[in-house]
Amino acid sequence: LEKMRVPVPLCVLACLCAAAGPVAGADRSCTDLRQFYTSKGFTLSGVPQTEISGEHLRMCPQGPTCCTSTMEENLATLSGRETEGLIREAGRSLQAAFNALHRSFDTYFTELHSHSERSLQDTLSPLGPLYSQNTRLFGGLYTDLRQYYRGSALNLDETLSEFWSRLLERTFKFSAPTDVNLSEDYLECVAKQQTTLRPFGDIPRDMRTKVIRAFVTARSFVQGLIVSADVVRKVSQVSLSPECVKALMKLVYCPHCRGIASVKPCSSYCSNVMKGCLANQADLDPEWQNLIDTMIQVASSFSTDPSLDVVLSSIPAQIFEAIHFLKENMDTFTAKVYQICGSPGETGTESPTRHEQKGKSGFLTASEYKPSPTAGIRLEMVSNLSSKLREMRQYWTQLSVALCSKMAAAGANQNNCWNGITKSRYLPEVMGDGLANQINNPEVELDITKPDMTIRQQIMQLKIMSNRLKSALDGNDVDFQDASDDISGSGSGMCAGGQC
C-alpha cells in the first residue's frame, strides 16, 4: 500500500487533466448565434445550445453547425427580404433625384413662362385699345401654352394658328372705318386669309417653329424624368427569385451558421451572387443609357440658340412686331381681302381708319428684344441637369457593385474572406452583366431563356420615351394622350396644377 500511494499534487493534476479531456473535445457553444438570431426577431425555440451535425443543411455547406433546417429557411427568407430592402432603398434614392430634377426644371420653366406673360402689358400697351380690349385673347394664348406644357392634349400647331387668325380678325376690325359694317361671316373670311396672304409677314411661321420646339422639348423632358422615375420604382419592387434567395443565404448568413460570423464574403463571390440576382435588372442598361443620353441632349438644347429663355421672353415682342407689320401694310392687305371676301357692307361714306400711325416710333422688333435676365441661371440649370443625369447613367450595372460594397470584404482581405465554403480565397471568375452572361454563373441558377416580363415591359417604356425625346429634338409634336397606353397604366402622367 505504501508503494501504491501517489503524491497529492500529482493526484490533483491527474484529476484536472482527466476532467479537461471532455471539455476540450465538446461541441462549440452556439451562444453568439443564439444572440444574433434573437436580434433578428426570431425566437430561441429549437435553437441548439451547442453545435450539431449539419447533414440537414440545404443551402449552407454541411458540417458542424448551430443552424437547424428551420433556422436556415428563416435566415434565407430574411436575407432575401433585406436585400430587396436595399434595392428599394437605392431605387427610392434615385427616384428622389429624378423628382428633384423635375422640380428644378419645372420651377425654371414656369418662371420663364410667367415672366413672359407679365411682360405682355408693358410690350403691347402701346397698341392702346387694341390690346386693352383683347387681353383675353393674348392671355388665352399663354393659358393654352401652359396647359400644353402640363400635358393637355392640345395640338400646339392648331392652337397657334387659331391665335393668329383671331388676332387678324380683331386687328382688321379695329382698323376698319367706323362706318363699315363687318359681319361675323365676313370677319371669319378675313381670318381665313392668315395663312394664304401672310398679313403678319414671316413672324407667325418663325414664332411657330421656335415656340413649338421649346414647348415640345420642355414637355417631353419633364415626361422623360417622370417615366424614368417610374421605371426605377417598378423595377425596384421586382421580387428576387428563389434561386437568388438561396444564394444570398449562402453569401450572408451561412458564415453565422458555421461559427465565423466576423468573416465577410469575398468581393468576387458577392459580385457573382449579385450579378445573378440582378441579371434581369442589368438588361435595362442599354435602353437606360440611351434614354439618359437623349435627355442630356434635350437639356443641352435648352441653351442652343435660340435658347429656351429667349424664345419665351420674345413672344410679346413678336406679337407686337406682327401687329405693326400688318398695320403698315393694311391698305395692301385690305385690297386683297376685298378681292377674296368682297366689299363689306357700308353704312355711309368711307372715313379714315382709326389708326394711321405709319412711323416706327416706339416700335420694338423681335431682333432688338432683350432676352430675359436668366441667361446665367439657364446655363447653371442646364449644367446641373446634365451632370446629375450623367451620374444616373450606369445605375443598373453599378447596383450590384453598390450592394456588395455594403456586404463584402475590403480589397486587402481577399485571401481571408468567406468564399461560400470556408474562409479562403474565391477562385471562380466574375460573370458579366445581364441575363445572357449568367449561363455559367457558379452561384445562382438561372434560366436565361425566361426573362422577367415586368422588367421587359419597362425596357419597352424606356425605348418609347427615348423615341419621343428624339422626335422632340427634331421639333416634332408628340401625342402624349397616347402615353397612358404606352406606360401600362403606371399613373406617371404629367403634373396637374403644379402638383406632381
XYZ file of C-alpha atoms in Angstrom:
500
model
C 0.000 0.000 0.000
C 2.836 2.345 0.778
C 4.277 1.779 -2.693
C 0.929 2.467 -4.339
C 0.419 5.858 -2.722
C 0.609 8.844 -5.166
C 1.744 12.285 -4.030
C -1.249 14.622 -3.541
C -0.118 17.284 -6.096
C 0.281 14.670 -8.813
C -3.105 13.218 -7.969
C -4.815 16.588 -8.278
C -3.060 17.274 -11.602
C -4.158 13.886 -12.905
C -7.744 14.615 -11.948
C -7.669 18.005 -13.659
C -6.255 16.518 -16.803
C -8.902 13.833 -16.784
C -11.616 16.464 -16.364
C -10.209 18.666 -19.136
C -10.480 15.992 -21.771
C -14.247 16.067 -22.366
C -14.408 19.877 -22.194
C -11.790 20.382 -24.913
C -13.430 17.867 -27.220
C -17.011 19.054 -26.692
C -19.029 20.803 -29.464
C -18.640 24.576 -29.562
C -21.210 26.791 -27.916
C -23.920 28.463 -30.034
C -24.266 31.426 -27.678
C -23.165 34.005 -30.274
C -25.549 32.664 -32.903
C -28.418 32.491 -30.413
C -27.895 36.175 -29.578
C -27.653 37.066 -33.269
C -30.740 35.007 -34.132
C -32.907 36.697 -31.499
C -31.597 40.130 -32.574
C -33.149 39.408 -35.966
C -36.561 38.927 -34.366
C -36.664 35.130 -34.138
C -37.409 33.039 -31.043
C -34.938 30.598 -29.493
C -37.350 27.710 -29.779
C -35.451 24.785 -31.265
C -32.142 26.657 -31.446
C -29.304 24.353 -30.303
C -27.115 25.249 -27.337
C -24.039 23.707 -28.951
C -23.034 22.725 -32.453
C -24.882 19.877 -34.139
C -24.181 17.802 -37.215
C -25.038 19.673 -40.405
C -26.254 16.905 -42.726
C -29.689 18.537 -42.767
C -28.465 21.818 -44.337
C -29.651 22.512 -47.880
C -28.145 25.940 -48.594
C -25.102 26.162 -46.328
C -22.103 23.801 -46.556
C -22.711 20.669 -44.497
C -20.626 20.303 -41.343
C -20.784 21.200 -37.661
C -23.329 23.991 -37.351
C -25.532 25.954 -34.987
C -28.375 26.183 -37.540
C -31.334 23.847 -37.839
C -33.310 23.436 -41.071
C -35.930 25.873 -39.790
C -33.255 28.435 -38.908
C -31.708 28.054 -42.361
C -35.089 28.709 -44.001
C -35.809 31.680 -41.733
C -32.412 33.263 -42.367
C -32.748 32.648 -46.127
C -36.084 34.483 -46.155
C -34.515 37.270 -44.095
C -31.535 37.606 -46.472
C -33.888 37.974 -49.442
C -36.080 40.485 -47.634
C -33.103 42.562 -46.502
C -31.557 42.603 -49.988
C -34.876 43.607 -51.545
C -34.986 46.410 -48.967
C -31.538 47.612 -50.039
C -32.619 47.551 -53.694
C -35.784 49.526 -52.919
C -33.783 51.984 -50.821
C -31.367 52.580 -53.710
C -34.365 52.954 -56.026
C -36.037 55.492 -53.745
C -32.834 57.493 -53.671
C -32.731 57.556 -57.479
C -36.438 58.417 -57.669
C -35.819 61.323 -55.288
C -33.019 62.544 -57.564
C -35.342 62.466 -60.595
C -38.052 64.262 -58.630
C -35.558 66.941 -57.607
C -34.549 67.465 -61.247
C -38.227 67.646 -62.174
C -38.925 70.300 -59.552
C -35.851 72.281 -60.568
C -36.708 72.338 -64.264
C -40.427 72.855 -63.703
C -39.735 75.858 -61.469
C -37.335 77.317 -64.037
C -39.697 76.817 -66.977
C -42.847 78.071 -65.266
C -40.994 81.178 -64.062
C -39.876 81.874 -67.636
C -43.439 81.426 -68.818
C -44.827 83.708 -66.091
C -42.160 86.362 -66.761
C -43.081 86.393 -70.452
C -46.784 86.661 -69.636
C -46.177 89.510 -67.189
C -44.261 91.437 -69.840
C -47.262 91.348 -72.193
C -48.775 94.533 -70.828
C -45.550 96.534 -70.996
C -44.847 95.356 -74.544
C -48.352 95.587 -76.014
C -49.754 98.602 -74.139
C -48.556 100.982 -76.933
C -51.268 99.331 -79.064
C -53.843 101.136 -76.942
C -57.419 99.811 -77.097
C -56.393 97.054 -79.498
C -54.553 95.478 -76.567
C -56.769 96.572 -73.668
C -59.951 95.343 -75.367
C -58.416 91.983 -76.320
C -56.500 90.973 -73.198
C -58.450 87.711 -73.059
C -57.129 86.724 -76.493
C -53.499 87.413 -75.538
C -53.834 85.861 -72.090
C -55.584 82.852 -73.613
C -52.506 82.077 -75.677
C -50.405 81.798 -72.528
C -53.067 79.700 -70.828
C -53.069 77.283 -73.763
C -49.270 77.099 -73.768
C -49.234 76.408 -70.030
C -51.852 73.672 -70.374
C -49.889 72.095 -73.202
C -46.743 72.004 -71.063
C -48.758 70.438 -68.251
C -49.808 67.583 -70.518
C -53.033 68.752 -72.157
C -53.978 67.081 -75.439
C -53.868 70.441 -77.256
C -52.463 70.491 -80.765
C -49.921 73.260 -80.443
C -49.766 73.979 -84.170
C -53.544 74.407 -84.361
C -53.547 76.492 -81.177
C -51.033 78.965 -82.612
C -52.809 79.112 -85.981
C -56.086 79.855 -84.234
C -54.456 82.628 -82.215
C -53.110 84.372 -85.329
C -56.450 84.006 -87.113
C -58.324 85.595 -84.214
C -55.679 88.327 -83.908
C -56.012 89.099 -87.630
C -59.772 89.325 -87.262
C -59.545 91.705 -84.296
C -56.839 93.884 -85.847
C -58.684 94.171 -89.174
C -61.928 95.033 -87.411
C -60.233 97.619 -85.209
C -58.509 99.248 -88.171
C -61.599 99.362 -90.389
C -63.510 102.629 -90.933
C -66.140 103.208 -88.265
C -68.953 103.251 -90.796
C -68.092 99.897 -92.374
C -70.296 97.030 -91.240
C -68.210 93.873 -90.716
C -70.417 90.827 -90.146
C -69.221 87.713 -88.295
C -69.159 85.780 -91.567
C -67.081 88.493 -93.224
C -64.607 88.573 -90.330
C -64.355 84.790 -90.497
C -63.442 85.117 -94.177
C -60.773 87.663 -93.213
C -59.408 85.350 -90.538
C -59.021 82.556 -93.086
C -56.551 84.689 -95.051
C -53.996 84.427 -92.249
C -52.225 81.518 -93.916
C -52.562 82.423 -97.580
C -51.966 86.207 -97.543
C -49.453 86.183 -94.639
C -50.658 89.534 -93.247
C -48.179 89.309 -90.330
C -45.216 88.548 -92.568
C -42.893 85.708 -91.557
C -43.360 86.293 -87.846
C -46.085 83.647 -87.203
C -44.068 80.993 -89.025
C -40.847 81.940 -87.226
C -42.562 82.091 -83.845
C -44.378 78.807 -84.501
C -41.135 76.939 -85.196
C -39.373 78.269 -82.100
C -42.300 78.073 -79.681
C -43.319 74.571 -80.710
C -39.742 73.316 -80.406
C -39.366 74.960 -76.995
C -42.617 73.624 -75.561
C -42.365 70.167 -77.135
C -38.843 69.648 -75.763
C -39.767 71.070 -72.355
C -42.818 68.858 -72.036
C -41.092 65.721 -73.300
C -38.144 66.373 -70.977
C -40.456 66.537 -67.968
C -42.215 63.405 -69.167
C -38.834 61.688 -69.530
C -37.979 62.474 -65.909
C -41.339 61.122 -64.748
C -41.114 57.943 -66.827
C -37.531 57.294 -65.685
C -38.504 57.591 -62.027
C -41.495 55.329 -62.611
C -39.355 52.663 -64.275
C -36.995 52.753 -61.284
C -39.941 52.405 -58.895
C -41.410 49.411 -60.723
C -38.138 47.577 -61.279
C -37.007 48.149 -57.682
C -40.129 46.327 -56.492
C -39.481 43.167 -58.527
C -39.131 40.182 -56.153
C -35.919 38.162 -56.073
C -36.094 34.611 -57.410
C -35.980 31.583 -55.047
C -32.584 30.638 -56.534
C -31.301 34.123 -55.735
C -32.606 33.897 -52.156
C -30.702 30.621 -51.646
C -27.530 32.203 -52.992
C -27.996 35.217 -50.709
C -28.422 32.949 -47.681
C -25.179 31.200 -48.517
C -23.456 34.555 -49.036
C -24.733 36.435 -45.996
C -25.791 34.096 -43.184
C -24.060 30.755 -43.729
C -20.895 32.161 -42.058
C -23.025 32.667 -38.935
C -24.182 29.055 -39.087
C -20.542 27.968 -39.457
C -19.428 29.995 -36.459
C -17.344 32.508 -38.437
C -19.760 35.427 -38.383
C -16.945 38.006 -38.374
C -15.659 36.830 -41.774
C -17.112 38.916 -44.605
C -17.825 37.495 -48.088
C -15.135 37.772 -50.773
C -15.900 40.665 -53.125
C -15.751 38.491 -56.284
C -18.061 35.962 -54.646
C -20.519 38.726 -53.773
C -20.284 40.073 -57.325
C -21.301 36.742 -58.845
C -24.242 36.405 -56.476
C -25.467 39.943 -57.176
C -24.891 39.737 -60.929
C -27.024 36.594 -60.923
C -29.718 38.091 -58.705
C -29.841 41.332 -60.716
C -29.305 39.858 -64.187
C -32.707 40.997 -65.483
C -32.283 44.461 -63.984
C -28.895 44.832 -65.686
C -30.603 44.188 -69.038
C -32.180 47.643 -68.656
C -28.755 49.178 -69.129
C -28.595 49.715 -72.944
C -32.004 51.406 -73.201
C -31.495 53.203 -69.891
C -28.230 54.736 -71.104
C -29.873 55.596 -74.422
C -32.672 57.441 -72.604
C -30.290 59.279 -70.269
C -28.070 60.327 -73.207
C -31.119 61.598 -75.120
C -32.329 63.541 -72.078
C -28.883 65.137 -71.792
C -29.189 66.140 -75.461
C -32.591 67.670 -74.786
C -31.263 69.521 -71.728
C -28.405 70.909 -73.837
C -30.902 72.079 -76.470
C -32.365 74.478 -73.912
C -29.195 76.558 -74.308
C -28.935 76.192 -78.082
C -29.682 79.388 -79.999
C -32.455 80.426 -79.760
C -32.398 79.345 -76.130
C -35.465 78.499 -74.105
C -35.495 81.740 -72.132
C -35.066 83.904 -75.243
C -37.892 82.106 -77.065
C -40.346 82.570 -74.219
C -39.278 86.112 -73.419
C -39.630 87.278 -77.028
C -43.252 86.145 -77.525
C -44.801 89.545 -76.603
C -42.334 91.423 -78.823
C -43.030 89.140 -81.765
C -46.765 89.678 -81.381
C -46.197 93.440 -81.254
C -43.992 93.332 -84.338
C -46.544 91.210 -86.222
C -49.359 93.664 -85.496
C -47.183 96.577 -86.520
C -46.290 94.815 -89.765
C -49.975 94.308 -90.570
C -50.916 97.895 -89.773
C -48.162 99.227 -92.017
C -49.407 97.041 -94.856
C -53.119 97.289 -94.074
C -54.041 99.033 -97.333
C -52.478 96.295 -99.446
C -53.989 93.572 -97.307
C -57.441 95.197 -97.330
C -57.426 95.397 -101.120
C -56.653 91.676 -101.340
C -59.359 90.868 -98.788
C -61.899 92.833 -100.848
C -60.955 90.748 -103.869
C -61.430 87.483 -101.975
C -64.207 88.215 -99.485
C -65.942 91.017 -101.389
C -66.600 94.550 -100.153
C -68.100 94.726 -96.665
C -71.440 96.394 -96.189
C -71.136 100.189 -95.812
C -73.393 102.439 -93.755
C -72.036 105.680 -95.182
C -69.027 107.180 -96.932
C -65.628 105.833 -96.118
C -63.771 107.615 -93.370
C -60.145 107.382 -92.358
C -59.053 104.343 -90.387
C -58.813 104.705 -86.647
C -55.065 104.281 -86.560
C -52.946 105.799 -89.294
C -49.587 105.703 -87.465
C -47.066 104.608 -90.027
C -43.863 105.528 -88.275
C -41.728 103.274 -86.139
C -41.720 105.497 -83.071
C -41.529 103.278 -80.045
C -41.527 100.202 -82.242
C -39.658 97.223 -80.870
C -38.573 94.415 -83.156
C -38.026 90.863 -82.024
C -34.375 91.074 -83.043
C -33.929 94.085 -80.768
C -35.801 92.497 -77.911
C -33.552 91.838 -74.940
C -33.544 88.264 -73.622
C -34.764 87.660 -70.113
C -32.189 88.234 -67.385
C -31.944 84.493 -66.739
C -29.146 83.529 -69.121
C -26.787 82.765 -66.214
C -29.470 80.802 -64.399
C -30.210 78.907 -67.606
C -26.588 77.851 -68.060
C -26.363 76.767 -64.434
C -29.659 74.891 -64.687
C -28.643 73.049 -67.885
C -25.219 72.191 -66.450
C -26.796 70.850 -63.265
C -29.369 68.785 -65.179
C -26.702 67.266 -67.416
C -24.270 66.437 -64.610
C -26.981 64.859 -62.449
C -28.244 62.781 -65.376
C -24.713 61.553 -66.130
C -24.444 60.316 -62.533
C -27.512 58.123 -63.140
C -26.289 56.725 -66.450
C -24.805 53.413 -65.221
C -27.187 52.827 -62.341
C -28.363 49.345 -63.336
C -24.890 47.889 -63.865
C -23.483 49.639 -60.790
C -26.280 48.434 -58.500
C -24.570 45.100 -57.802
C -21.334 46.961 -57.037
C -23.143 49.275 -54.641
C -24.787 46.366 -52.798
C -21.537 44.424 -52.488
C -19.775 47.485 -51.099
C -22.102 47.116 -48.088
C -21.662 43.349 -47.725
C -18.271 42.186 -48.957
C -14.774 42.297 -47.537
C -12.456 45.137 -48.478
C -9.864 44.614 -51.197
C -6.985 43.739 -48.853
C -8.840 40.781 -47.310
C -9.455 38.676 -50.409
C -7.364 35.745 -49.106
C -9.206 35.539 -45.775
C -12.850 36.015 -46.743
C -15.933 33.816 -46.934
C -15.947 32.104 -50.326
C -19.185 30.180 -49.818
C -17.457 27.120 -48.347
C -14.819 28.324 -45.929
C -12.502 31.175 -45.030
C -10.277 31.377 -48.086
C -9.792 32.989 -51.479
C -12.632 32.913 -54.051
C -11.343 31.396 -57.300
C -14.162 31.440 -59.948
C -14.163 34.267 -62.458
C -16.653 37.118 -62.141
C -19.554 36.984 -64.605
C -20.561 39.826 -66.907
C -23.740 41.872 -66.561
C -27.133 40.843 -67.889
C -29.097 37.620 -68.208
C -27.192 36.178 -71.167
C -23.896 36.331 -69.252
C -25.157 34.201 -66.358
C -25.199 30.876 -68.185
C -22.088 29.724 -66.269
C -22.679 31.617 -63.024
C -21.476 29.230 -60.284
C -23.584 30.868 -57.565
C -27.088 31.481 -58.946
C -29.037 29.080 -61.130
C -30.829 30.982 -63.887
C -32.847 30.010 -66.929
C -31.591 32.620 -69.369
C -34.432 31.765 -71.772
C -37.038 33.115 -69.307
C -36.513 36.850 -68.725
C -38.593 38.729 -66.158
C -41.603 40.130 -68.037
C -42.128 43.125 -65.744
C -38.603 44.284 -66.472
C -39.026 43.598 -70.207
C -42.080 45.863 -70.195
C -40.049 48.621 -68.560
C -37.311 48.236 -71.176
C -40.005 48.903 -73.779
C -41.126 52.041 -71.903
C -37.568 53.353 -71.935
C -37.382 52.760 -75.688
C -40.714 54.526 -76.300
C -39.656 57.521 -74.217
C -36.294 57.780 -75.997
C -38.060 57.878 -79.362
C -40.381 60.634 -78.124
C -37.476 62.715 -76.923
C -35.647 62.286 -80.227
C -38.795 63.410 -82.048
C -38.973 66.435 -79.763
C -35.376 67.340 -80.604
C -36.475 67.499 -84.239
C -39.317 69.831 -83.243
C -41.997 67.214 -83.871
C -45.027 67.356 -81.636
C -45.636 64.268 -79.527
C -49.089 62.948 -78.813
C -48.865 62.410 -75.090
C -52.509 61.452 -74.962
C -51.400 58.019 -76.147
C -48.689 57.872 -73.493
C -51.081 56.472 -70.906
C -51.441 53.334 -73.035
C -47.706 53.008 -73.599
C -46.873 53.377 -69.942
C -49.124 50.485 -68.982
C -51.276 52.425 -66.563
C -48.311 53.467 -64.474
C -50.021 56.606 -63.290
C -46.965 58.585 -64.253
C -48.870 61.296 -66.067
C -47.880 64.929 -66.144
C -48.184 67.233 -63.208
C -51.593 68.793 -62.670
C -51.896 72.228 -61.176
C -48.227 72.289 -60.311
C -48.566 69.153 -58.147
C -46.687 66.055 -59.280
